[in-house]
Amino acid sequence: MKDIREDIAWAKINQDVMKSLENPRPLYWVILFFAVLTFGIGIGCEVYQYQMGMGVANLDNPHVWGLYIATFIFWIGMSHSGTLLSAILHLMHADWRKPIYRFAEAMTTFSLMTAGLFVMVHLGRLWQFYYAVPYPNERWVWPNFQSPLLWDAMAIFTYLSSSVLFLFVGMIPDLAIARDNMHSGWRKKLYTLLALGWEGTDRQWRNFRVTYLTIACFLIPLAVSVHSIVASDFGMSQQPGWHVTSFPPYFVAGALYSGCAAIITLFIILRYVFKFEDYMTLPILKKIVRLTFAIAMVWTYLNCVEFASVWYSHDAVSKDLLIQKMTGPYAPFWWAMIFCGSIVPLVFAIKRFQTNIPVLFATSLLLNLGMWLERWMIVSPTFSHGYYPWTWDHDQWPSMIQWGIVFGSFGWFTLLFMVFCKMFPSVSMYEVKEMVYHRTLHLKNNGTAVEQTVEQGVH
Amino acid sequence: MLAGFLMAVACHAATEPLTTEDALGPQIQQPIEFPHYRHAGNRNPVDPTNSDPTKGGMEINCQYCHTYARRSLTAGIPPLQKCIGCHQNIPSVRDKPRIVELFKYWDAKKAIPWKKVHDLPDFVRFNHERHIKRFIEQQGRPVQEVCGYCHGQVKEMTTARRQKPITMGWCVSCHMKDHVVVAKGEIPEGGTPLGKQDYWYTFQKPQEKKNAEGELTAKGPNDCWLCHK
Amino acid sequence: MIDSEFDRRDFLKVLGWGGAAVALSGCGNTSIEDGKETVVSYVQAKDYVIPGVAVYFNSTCAQCDAGCSITGKIREGRVLKLEGNPESPINRGKLCGLGQASVQHHYNPDRVREPLLRKGDKGETISWEKAYGLINEKLAGVKGDEIAFLTGEMSGHQKVLLGNYMDSLGSGNHFVYEAVAPAVVRAANLKAYGVEMPRYRIDKAKVMLSFGADFLGTWVSPVHFAQQYAAFRKGVDGQRGVLIQAESKMTLTGANADRWLAVRPGTEGILALGIINALGIATGDVAELVKDYDKARVSRDTGVEPSHIDKIAAILRLRSPSLVLAGSAAEGYVHGMQNAEAINLLNHVLGNVGKTIEAPVSVPFPQLAPSKGSTASLKKLNDDLASGKYKVLFSIATNPVFTAPASYKFGDNMAKAGFKVAFAHYLDETALQADLVLPLDSEMEDWGTHVPEYLADAAQINIQQPLMERLHANTRGMGDILLALVKQRKPEEYKAFDDYYGFLRFAMLQNKNALGGAEKDDDNFWNDTLSNGIVKLSPASGALSAKADVGGIKLPAPKEADKQYPLRLIASVTSNLRDGRHTNQPWIQESPDPLTTIVWDSWVEIHPKKAAELGVVEGDIVKVTSRTGSISAQVYLFPGIHPEAVSIPIGRGHEAMGRYAKGYGVNPFSIMDAVFERETGELAMHETNVNIAKTGQRVIVVKDEGPVGGKQMGRRVAVSRSTDQVDLSKEV
Amino acid sequence: MSVTNLLDNWAAVRHFHPIDDKPHDPYKWAMAIDLDACIGCNACAVACYAENNLPVVGREKFQHGQVMHWMRIERYWNEDDREFPDQGAEFMPMMCQQCEAAPCETVCPVGATNHTQDGLNSQIYNRCIGSRYCSANCPYKVRYFNWYDYPTTDNVWPAEMNYQLNPDVTVRGKGVMEKCTFCVQRLRAAEVTAKGEGRIVREGEVQTACQQSCPTNAISFGNLVDPESRVHKQWKAQQVDLAKDEQEKDKQEGGSDLRGYRIFEDLRAYPSVMYLERVRESAV
């Protein structure tokens, strides 16, 4: 199986991708509608919460963190695969990433934005969030540089700004194509502005490559550190279930895992909605599926490591908590997490399912559900079964407001993502061309003459 | 990246507190335009023995009227009775419009609705008593100077107007200065050569090294819970 | 100072000082008084009034009858907080939660603010002149016998004034009613020691055996006893005092016992006799009386293990002096008197009388001494009302409609009186039934004197004085109202007194010499009195006429379980709620019950074993049915209760009174059978039998403890050890 | 506000752990609670409500666990399966332990909770942004978050009831964390008075509200540095050292006859509250 057809014409590539900016399938509008709807609900819930106080989320003392933090980690985690695909695989010269890295990078950016929202939503005094920003102020007070939460805020902001930069820089040649394909209108102006005068000269290409590579190199350690820092929100605390040395790699693995699963989901949706069947091919899907399977197993392994280290430690409190997770009020969710996170991915090991789109779609959703549950199971049980027995298990169940904001975040993400895909080329045209070219080279080298039907493309 | 940027900005930031244009606050209309300059202002420089009020101030000690300041964290406003106590014995100004107004309040036994000028946020508690004890009583600095640290040259005003920014950074800037510690009084039993001064400083003992004049110095407390609680 | 005359009322004004804005401020945008622009200043101020600095005045707590002295912290004319007055030998600077909450009584938004006259179902605001006129009018032509007064425990000059008013009306019908009072114990004490309430010296005892006396929580003078208890625990000669508590439902005191014994309800007296038997030191009549009460039988009857009886007898023999108390758990039965007598007998046998049981302090002014409350008086009033004997009824700060057992039908009987006047703080159940409601000052606005029933070291008169200006313009002090009423009858005799303050000052000054003020002039004496808040009188106490009287002690065998109503209902008194007069104070509502940690609601305590038998779990709503009626409440599984009993606390279940009280919980008085103690006629509060039926509903019990209950799950949080493992002698 | 300033002062702001070169002087406020004297009567908790402007949240919010009692009385039972708790209950007054190495302090992103040199764990309401990390990291779960805006909530402080509010204590709005302060308003007032008179606060001069109301004197509070203070004497008699995570008595073989302990000592938070074990008579 080939990752991409080698006989695909460069002009056709332009044509196909540019079409995605014009008329997607009707499903696009259905998705967009629901995205706006859920986002609206989320906004409504947040406004109410802002007015009334955090109590309407049905958090309590001592169960002070809930789904907001869990979903925050979820979104942060989701962002990691974009970087994996666009930066790590770029450095590894994995050609198959080329048709899909653009939307993956977009996913990174938007899920980070969503995660950033949760930092705000979670704050009891949202209107004072700037106290956490280190800037010279008339109060003469710095924030607390010892706090992992502050590192967190900084790391996310850095990651977000770098990701936006990376996404944008990688898009410049394609924006130029879009600019040249548009005849008039505001979009033409927009693309002209964003293309930064790209002409496709040699010098531009050379500088472009270097810049892109540099940002990619910068982004990789950043991505790893961001989630390690999120992990240290927990790892640096003293609470049972959180104070775990293996949390940073565990979080990073979990992040890549949920990100890959999300990529599978979005891959399938985009492929259908924008008719990208020629570019987002099943062999590429198969590669992501295999990658996801590998990461799933790493995650499972790290999970076992955590259980084992808790089990063989002399820390009775942590052990207690682990048992409580398995048997207590959170047991259904905990076991669902194990099922979705470690059992469901076994489907990916079966070859016949590796390209079965309905199965993969369902499975990828389950994986993400599992990963979301994982974050919840990290956050909540520690509160309801911590050190202090008197305050255990105050029947804490998230209120509709809390759920509303969580769902609203999915609406917000989908909205951003879908608008992006309609506005900008979600398949990297220049890189697909590169890929096709590599492919032909490869074939040539193998002595199979392929008639070049390449007409003169734009570049 | 952002953090680095902000760090860089912070490095360049001045060590002086930031003040803004409106830090002095508006001139507030008071029910009676109380002439601070007349009461507390300097005597006529040409003829210091001349106590004719039209020629200058009477140099009344701030604490003569603002009696609560040295006894409480709140400075308070002198009761109306205080004004009357003197003014009923000063018939010469009795028919001045402001005095007439004053007696109207007194006859009605109604408190004068003075407007707040130095209005700290509700969660800030400035302790007048402590500052007066520290600088006037224990260090013997002039009253008007000490009050003026925060209130400005009130003796030149009519009704007071805010003269200092009164922001937190401004407060802190003073607390971070090295203030001279004057050792006076007898050494209490088990005390130190600093005498009674030893426990002035909850958060910082007077420094071992002295300033250029050879005096001991200490900074003000650096504890959030002193003012915010 | 222009106004040098000492007039307390002048400066206790509510002044919205600048500092008050600070009080009501919050963080940033949350401040209540945000945007307040003016500084409110004084026109005139006393020397000692400094804005931002609190002044303190002494007074007396009126939340219960223990008579603790309090010191009120006053800032800018507002009373902020109450502390105990260290000068008082009763509470020595301490104050219980109930006392602390009395500021919430004072500031309560649901207080009655105007005199109200019934117009159909509504109350119409009328003026005081009209109210007084109306009373005068209604009393015209009514014979003294047809007028009844119902009050709680009263003492001091208010009692004197009330007496004078009643004399002027020719009425002798003063009913002193306390829903929770140790009336049976008083009677038993009178028999055993010749006094109703001796002084218990807990601090001198080495062993205490308490039969349901919740002296740390609710009994007689809890703050005083708690302090003595602290000394008792520290020990005489370094030997830590040992507390043994025998009762059917664990009280706060029981929860602090070294040994808590679950006694079958009603068999406390048997256990007492069994212990006398086991002691083996009794002679004569007593030995004769207890000879049948051998261990086996006592154990069978009471449910207490024989080994425990042995151990208790052993420690009582070994450590002397000891102290035995009979409390509400013992007295609430038909044979309550015998129970209490049997228990008191133990003190005689152990020789405690005169050692840990001392003669009470005598009050040199008997007219000021408290009139002691009982439940029998309410029964009598109720019977009289039912027969239509009274035309006018004055109910003064009591709430019998809430605390009378439903079978009394007190509300209906009260309606038979032609004209009902209620002196009230709240529109409670009784005030709602009245024709005329007179709003009372809170104890922080009113003048008064109190002499507590239980006095500590010496006789004392507690002064109650206003801590701040009247909050509502149209409330009046109880003394002022009584004075106005008595003036209607005897205008000549009382014309010298403008108000109750004048009366009180006059009355106190008249006895200045006897009150220890012989060397002072009037003003000095009065000022000192007010500033101390207490007038201490020279100690005077007699001896107890100690005699071990076994006559009349005849304890019935424990009752067989009733087939239809197999469980005993214990209407428990909790330290927060007492008889329910304070339920509208939110701190009280939100302060968890010490034993169950439940807040804002009533509950049915059931032993886990019994609950398993009945198939109920925590939070089940059960219907508790007695012969009188039924109520539904949530179940709480409580290990500290005898399996044959269930317990519902009294104090909640108000149908009126105010926003914090109304509609929270149930009132066990509404299912209490009207059964009375045989000798004293007191209501036997533990004689109601009930059955329990599930309703199928289940709720989450609102309580502070988590669902693991009182388990520590292996964490080292609260640690206990036994006396043989510690050395207390080195402690400071 | 410069970086120099940040670098110079940071350690001074953040570290007042029990380390040798930074002794507490002249104050270290500490407590000792005798569980044998505590009768669980709740007077301290109500006194705390009165002193510190704590809101009454009402039944529904209490059910959701949003109660604001800075001081709670826990009631534990014996855990062996006896039919009756025949040695009574164990009452445990629990409030902020004012840890010397407080887990809450390091994690606050804005530095709203700090250590003061007199050994208190300060909570600055107006600095708090409500991230609730401090509560998440508190082993004792004694921090209480303002889930609602209580000053404007119905029936929390209705008209007149608000006259009772203590002007020395901020009334907290929604979204800030709060906790027991050891009645810092009283401590600061006493410290300032003493400073004005050139002396340190004397034993007995300042009391916390809970201590003041406690009928059995189970709570003692004072300056641990002052050898005259009852707290100092108690800690010393029980050989509990503020700066140790394992006390002498725990090291002794076969146990010791001392009963002072601190909760979760092994977490090395170095709490400032010492509890004295409850005692029960072995002879009955």
PDB file of N, CA and C in Angstrom, chain D residues 12-63:
ATOM      1  N   ALA D  12      14.135  35.607  51.937  1.00  0.00           N
ATOM      2  CA  ALA D  12      13.644  36.136  53.206  1.00  0.00           C
ATOM      3  C   ALA D  12      12.134  36.049  53.282  1.00  0.00           C
ATOM      4  N   VAL D  13      11.496  36.245  52.150  1.00  0.00           N
ATOM      5  CA  VAL D  13      10.038  36.194  52.152  1.00  0.00           C
ATOM      6  C   VAL D  13       9.567  34.759  52.310  1.00  0.00           C
ATOM      7  N   ARG D  14      10.229  33.870  51.606  1.00  0.00           N
ATOM      8  CA  ARG D  14       9.679  32.528  51.501  1.00  0.00           C
ATOM      9  C   ARG D  14      10.105  31.565  52.598  1.00  0.00           C
ATOM     10  N   HIS D  15      11.199  31.845  53.277  1.00  0.00           N
ATOM     11  CA  HIS D  15      11.700  30.812  54.187  1.00  0.00           C
ATOM     12  C   HIS D  15      11.680  31.232  55.638  1.00  0.00           C
ATOM     13  N   PHE D  16      10.800  30.680  56.377  1.00  0.00           N
ATOM     14  CA  PHE D  16      10.941  30.749  57.815  1.00  0.00           C
ATOM     15  C   PHE D  16      10.738  29.372  58.364  1.00  0.00           C
ATOM     16  N   HIS D  17      11.364  28.434  57.738  1.00  0.00           N
ATOM     17  CA  HIS D  17      11.267  27.065  58.208  1.00  0.00           C
ATOM     18  C   HIS D  17      12.064  26.939  59.494  1.00  0.00           C
ATOM     19  N   PRO D  18      11.820  25.905  60.197  1.00  0.00           N
ATOM     20  CA  PRO D  18      12.631  25.723  61.404  1.00  0.00           C
ATOM     21  C   PRO D  18      14.057  25.344  61.031  1.00  0.00           C
ATOM     22  N   ILE D  19      14.801  26.296  60.629  1.00  0.00           N
ATOM     23  CA  ILE D  19      16.187  25.994  60.349  1.00  0.00           C
ATOM     24  C   ILE D  19      17.048  26.781  61.319  1.00  0.00           C
ATOM     25  N   ASP D  20      18.187  26.217  61.628  1.00  0.00           N
ATOM     26  CA  ASP D  20      18.964  26.693  62.768  1.00  0.00           C
ATOM     27  C   ASP D  20      19.334  28.177  62.696  1.00  0.00           C
ATOM     28  N   ASP D  21      19.674  28.644  61.517  1.00  0.00           N
ATOM     29  CA  ASP D  21      20.172  30.011  61.484  1.00  0.00           C
ATOM     30  C   ASP D  21      19.042  31.032  61.460  1.00  0.00           C
ATOM     31  N   LYS D  22      17.827  30.579  61.463  1.00  0.00           N
ATOM     32  CA  LYS D  22      16.711  31.530  61.482  1.00  0.00           C
ATOM     33  C   LYS D  22      15.796  31.245  62.665  1.00  0.00           C
ATOM     34  N   PRO D  23      16.259  31.464  63.855  1.00  0.00           N
ATOM     35  CA  PRO D  23      15.405  31.154  65.002  1.00  0.00           C
ATOM     36  C   PRO D  23      14.250  32.152  65.077  1.00  0.00           C
ATOM     37  N   HIS D  24      13.171  31.689  65.649  1.00  0.00           N
ATOM     38  CA  HIS D  24      12.048  32.591  65.860  1.00  0.00           C
ATOM     39  C   HIS D  24      12.379  33.528  67.000  1.00  0.00           C
ATOM     40  N   ASP D  25      12.257  34.805  66.726  1.00  0.00           N
ATOM     41  CA  ASP D  25      12.598  35.734  67.772  1.00  0.00           C
ATOM     42  C   ASP D  25      11.966  37.074  67.438  1.00  0.00           C
ATOM     43  N   PRO D  26      11.210  37.679  68.268  1.00  0.00           N
ATOM     44  CA  PRO D  26      10.904  37.264  69.634  1.00  0.00           C
ATOM     45  C   PRO D  26       9.640  36.413  69.747  1.00  0.00           C
ATOM     46  N   TYR D  27       8.960  36.161  68.609  1.00  0.00           N
ATOM     47  CA  TYR D  27       7.685  35.448  68.750  1.00  0.00           C
ATOM     48  C   TYR D  27       7.653  34.168  67.934  1.00  0.00           C
ATOM     49  N   LYS D  28       7.032  33.182  68.461  1.00  0.00           N
ATOM     50  CA  LYS D  28       6.591  32.026  67.680  1.00  0.00           C
ATOM     51  C   LYS D  28       5.273  31.590  68.310  1.00  0.00           C
ATOM     52  N   TRP D  29       4.193  31.904  67.627  1.00  0.00           N
ATOM     53  CA  TRP D  29       2.887  31.583  68.199  1.00  0.00           C
ATOM     54  C   TRP D  29       2.601  30.107  68.006  1.00  0.00           C
ATOM     55  N   ALA D  30       2.181  29.475  69.044  1.00  0.00           N
ATOM     56  CA  ALA D  30       1.929  28.037  68.962  1.00  0.00           C
ATOM     57  C   ALA D  30       0.818  27.664  69.918  1.00  0.00           C
ATOM     58  N   MET D  31       0.364  26.475  69.774  1.00  0.00           N
ATOM     59  CA  MET D  31      -0.783  26.012  70.535  1.00  0.00           C
ATOM     60  C   MET D  31      -0.520  24.635  71.118  1.00  0.00           C
ATOM     61  N   ALA D  32      -1.217  24.337  72.166  1.00  0.00           N
ATOM     62  CA  ALA D  32      -1.231  22.966  72.669  1.00  0.00           C
ATOM     63  C   ALA D  32      -2.676  22.657  73.034  1.00  0.00           C
ATOM     64  N   ILE D  33      -3.165  21.542  72.557  1.00  0.00           N
ATOM     65  CA  ILE D  33      -4.556  21.186  72.822  1.00  0.00           C
ATOM     66  C   ILE D  33      -4.594  19.856  73.550  1.00  0.00           C
ATOM     67  N   ASP D  34      -5.155  19.902  74.726  1.00  0.00           N
ATOM     68  CA  ASP D  34      -5.220  18.705  75.554  1.00  0.00           C
ATOM     69  C   ASP D  34      -6.509  17.948  75.225  1.00  0.00           C
ATOM     70  N   LEU D  35      -6.366  16.853  74.520  1.00  0.00           N
ATOM     71  CA  LEU D  35      -7.566  16.109  74.125  1.00  0.00           C
ATOM     72  C   LEU D  35      -8.233  15.455  75.321  1.00  0.00           C
ATOM     73  N   ASP D  36      -7.493  15.334  76.410  1.00  0.00           N
ATOM     74  CA  ASP D  36      -8.133  14.760  77.594  1.00  0.00           C
ATOM     75  C   ASP D  36      -9.035  15.787  78.261  1.00  0.00           C
ATOM     76  N   ALA D  37      -8.713  17.045  78.081  1.00  0.00           N
ATOM     77  CA  ALA D  37      -9.561  18.082  78.671  1.00  0.00           C
ATOM     78  C   ALA D  37     -10.690  18.472  77.730  1.00  0.00           C
ATOM     79  N   CYS D  38     -10.483  18.323  76.441  1.00  0.00           N
ATOM     80  CA  CYS D  38     -11.520  18.731  75.487  1.00  0.00           C
ATOM     81  C   CYS D  38     -12.768  17.885  75.673  1.00  0.00           C
ATOM     82  N   ILE D  39     -13.898  18.564  75.848  1.00  0.00           N
ATOM     83  CA  ILE D  39     -15.142  17.827  76.033  1.00  0.00           C
ATOM     84  C   ILE D  39     -16.017  17.881  74.791  1.00  0.00           C
ATOM     85  N   GLY D  40     -15.538  18.521  73.753  1.00  0.00           N
ATOM     86  CA  GLY D  40     -16.290  18.539  72.491  1.00  0.00           C
ATOM     87  C   GLY D  40     -17.514  19.415  72.506  1.00  0.00           C
ATOM     88  N   CYS D  41     -17.506  20.482  73.313  1.00  0.00           N
ATOM     89  CA  CYS D  41     -18.746  21.236  73.513  1.00  0.00           C
ATOM     90  C   CYS D  41     -19.021  22.245  72.406  1.00  0.00           C
ATOM     91  N   ASN D  42     -18.037  22.514  71.531  1.00  0.00           N
ATOM     92  CA  ASN D  42     -18.267  23.418  70.398  1.00  0.00           C
ATOM     93  C   ASN D  42     -18.208  24.899  70.741  1.00  0.00           C
ATOM     94  N   ALA D  43     -17.896  25.237  71.988  1.00  0.00           N
ATOM     95  CA  ALA D  43     -17.841  26.664  72.345  1.00  0.00           C
ATOM     96  C   ALA D  43     -16.784  27.374  71.518  1.00  0.00           C
ATOM     97  N   CYS D  44     -15.654  26.698  71.305  1.00  0.00           N
ATOM     98  CA  CYS D  44     -14.562  27.311  70.553  1.00  0.00           C
ATOM     99  C   CYS D  44     -15.006  27.603  69.123  1.00  0.00           C
ATOM    100  N   ALA D  45     -15.735  26.662  68.543  1.00  0.00           N
ATOM    101  CA  ALA D  45     -16.146  26.831  67.148  1.00  0.00           C
ATOM    102  C   ALA D  45     -17.086  28.020  67.019  1.00  0.00           C
ATOM    103  N   VAL D  46     -18.014  28.165  67.960  1.00  0.00           N
ATOM    104  CA  VAL D  46     -18.942  29.291  67.880  1.00  0.00           C
ATOM    105  C   VAL D  46     -18.201  30.601  68.143  1.00  0.00           C
ATOM    106  N   ALA D  47     -17.268  30.576  69.082  1.00  0.00           N
ATOM    107  CA  ALA D  47     -16.481  31.783  69.360  1.00  0.00           C
ATOM    108  C   ALA D  47     -15.727  32.206  68.112  1.00  0.00           C
ATOM    109  N   CYS D  48     -15.277  31.232  67.353  1.00  0.00           N
ATOM    110  CA  CYS D  48     -14.550  31.519  66.123  1.00  0.00           C
ATOM    111  C   CYS D  48     -15.472  32.184  65.101  1.00  0.00           C
ATOM    112  N   TYR D  49     -16.695  31.688  65.018  1.00  0.00           N
ATOM    113  CA  TYR D  49     -17.671  32.329  64.126  1.00  0.00           C
ATOM    114  C   TYR D  49     -17.845  33.793  64.515  1.00  0.00           C
ATOM    115  N   ALA D  50     -17.926  34.023  65.825  1.00  0.00           N
ATOM    116  CA  ALA D  50     -18.189  35.379  66.303  1.00  0.00           C
ATOM    117  C   ALA D  50     -17.000  36.289  66.056  1.00  0.00           C
ATOM    118  N   GLU D  51     -15.816  35.782  66.263  1.00  0.00           N
ATOM    119  CA  GLU D  51     -14.630  36.633  66.171  1.00  0.00           C
ATOM    120  C   GLU D  51     -14.237  36.902  64.725  1.00  0.00           C
ATOM    121  N   ASN D  52     -14.392  35.905  63.883  1.00  0.00           N
ATOM    122  CA  ASN D  52     -13.762  35.992  62.568  1.00  0.00           C
ATOM    123  C   ASN D  52     -14.729  36.182  61.410  1.00  0.00           C
ATOM    124  N   ASN D  53     -15.930  36.616  61.693  1.00  0.00           N
ATOM    125  CA  ASN D  53     -16.899  36.922  60.645  1.00  0.00           C
ATOM    126  C   ASN D  53     -17.141  35.732  59.720  1.00  0.00           C
ATOM    127  N   LEU D  54     -17.311  34.565  60.287  1.00  0.00           N
ATOM    128  CA  LEU D  54     -17.549  33.398  59.452  1.00  0.00           C
ATOM    129  C   LEU D  54     -19.018  33.369  59.046  1.00  0.00           C
ATOM    130  N   PRO D  55     -19.283  33.092  57.791  1.00  0.00           N
ATOM    131  CA  PRO D  55     -20.674  33.059  57.349  1.00  0.00           C
ATOM    132  C   PRO D  55     -21.357  31.756  57.744  1.00  0.00           C
ATOM    133  N   VAL D  56     -22.638  31.852  58.025  1.00  0.00           N
ATOM    134  CA  VAL D  56     -23.442  30.651  58.224  1.00  0.00           C
ATOM    135  C   VAL D  56     -23.999  30.291  56.853  1.00  0.00           C
ATOM    136  N   VAL D  57     -23.649  29.116  56.354  1.00  0.00           N
ATOM    137  CA  VAL D  57     -23.955  28.844  54.953  1.00  0.00           C
ATOM    138  C   VAL D  57     -25.348  28.254  54.755  1.00  0.00           C
ATOM    139  N   GLY D  58     -25.913  27.722  55.806  1.00  0.00           N
ATOM    140  CA  GLY D  58     -27.244  27.138  55.672  1.00  0.00           C
ATOM    141  C   GLY D  58     -27.188  25.662  55.319  1.00  0.00           C
ATOM    142  N   ARG D  59     -28.327  25.035  55.443  1.00  0.00           N
ATOM    143  CA  ARG D  59     -28.400  23.603  55.350  1.00  0.00           C
ATOM    144  C   ARG D  59     -27.943  23.051  54.007  1.00  0.00           C
ATOM    145  N   GLU D  60     -28.395  23.666  52.944  1.00  0.00           N
ATOM    146  CA  GLU D  60     -28.119  23.108  51.629  1.00  0.00           C
ATOM    147  C   GLU D  60     -26.626  23.137  51.308  1.00  0.00           C
ATOM    148  N   LYS D  61     -25.997  24.259  51.609  1.00  0.00           N
ATOM    149  CA  LYS D  61     -24.575  24.371  51.307  1.00  0.00           C
ATOM    150  C   LYS D  61     -23.758  23.511  52.260  1.00  0.00           C
ATOM    151  N   PHE D  62     -24.228  23.369  53.465  1.00  0.00           N
ATOM    152  CA  PHE D  62     -23.546  22.468  54.400  1.00  0.00           C
ATOM    153  C   PHE D  62     -23.561  21.058  53.825  1.00  0.00           C
ATOM    154  N   GLN D  63     -24.683  20.681  53.269  1.00  0.00           N
ATOM    155  CA  GLN D  63     -24.786  19.344  52.686  1.00  0.00           C
ATOM    156  C   GLN D  63     -23.791  19.163  51.544  1.00  0.00           C
TER     157      GLN D  63
END
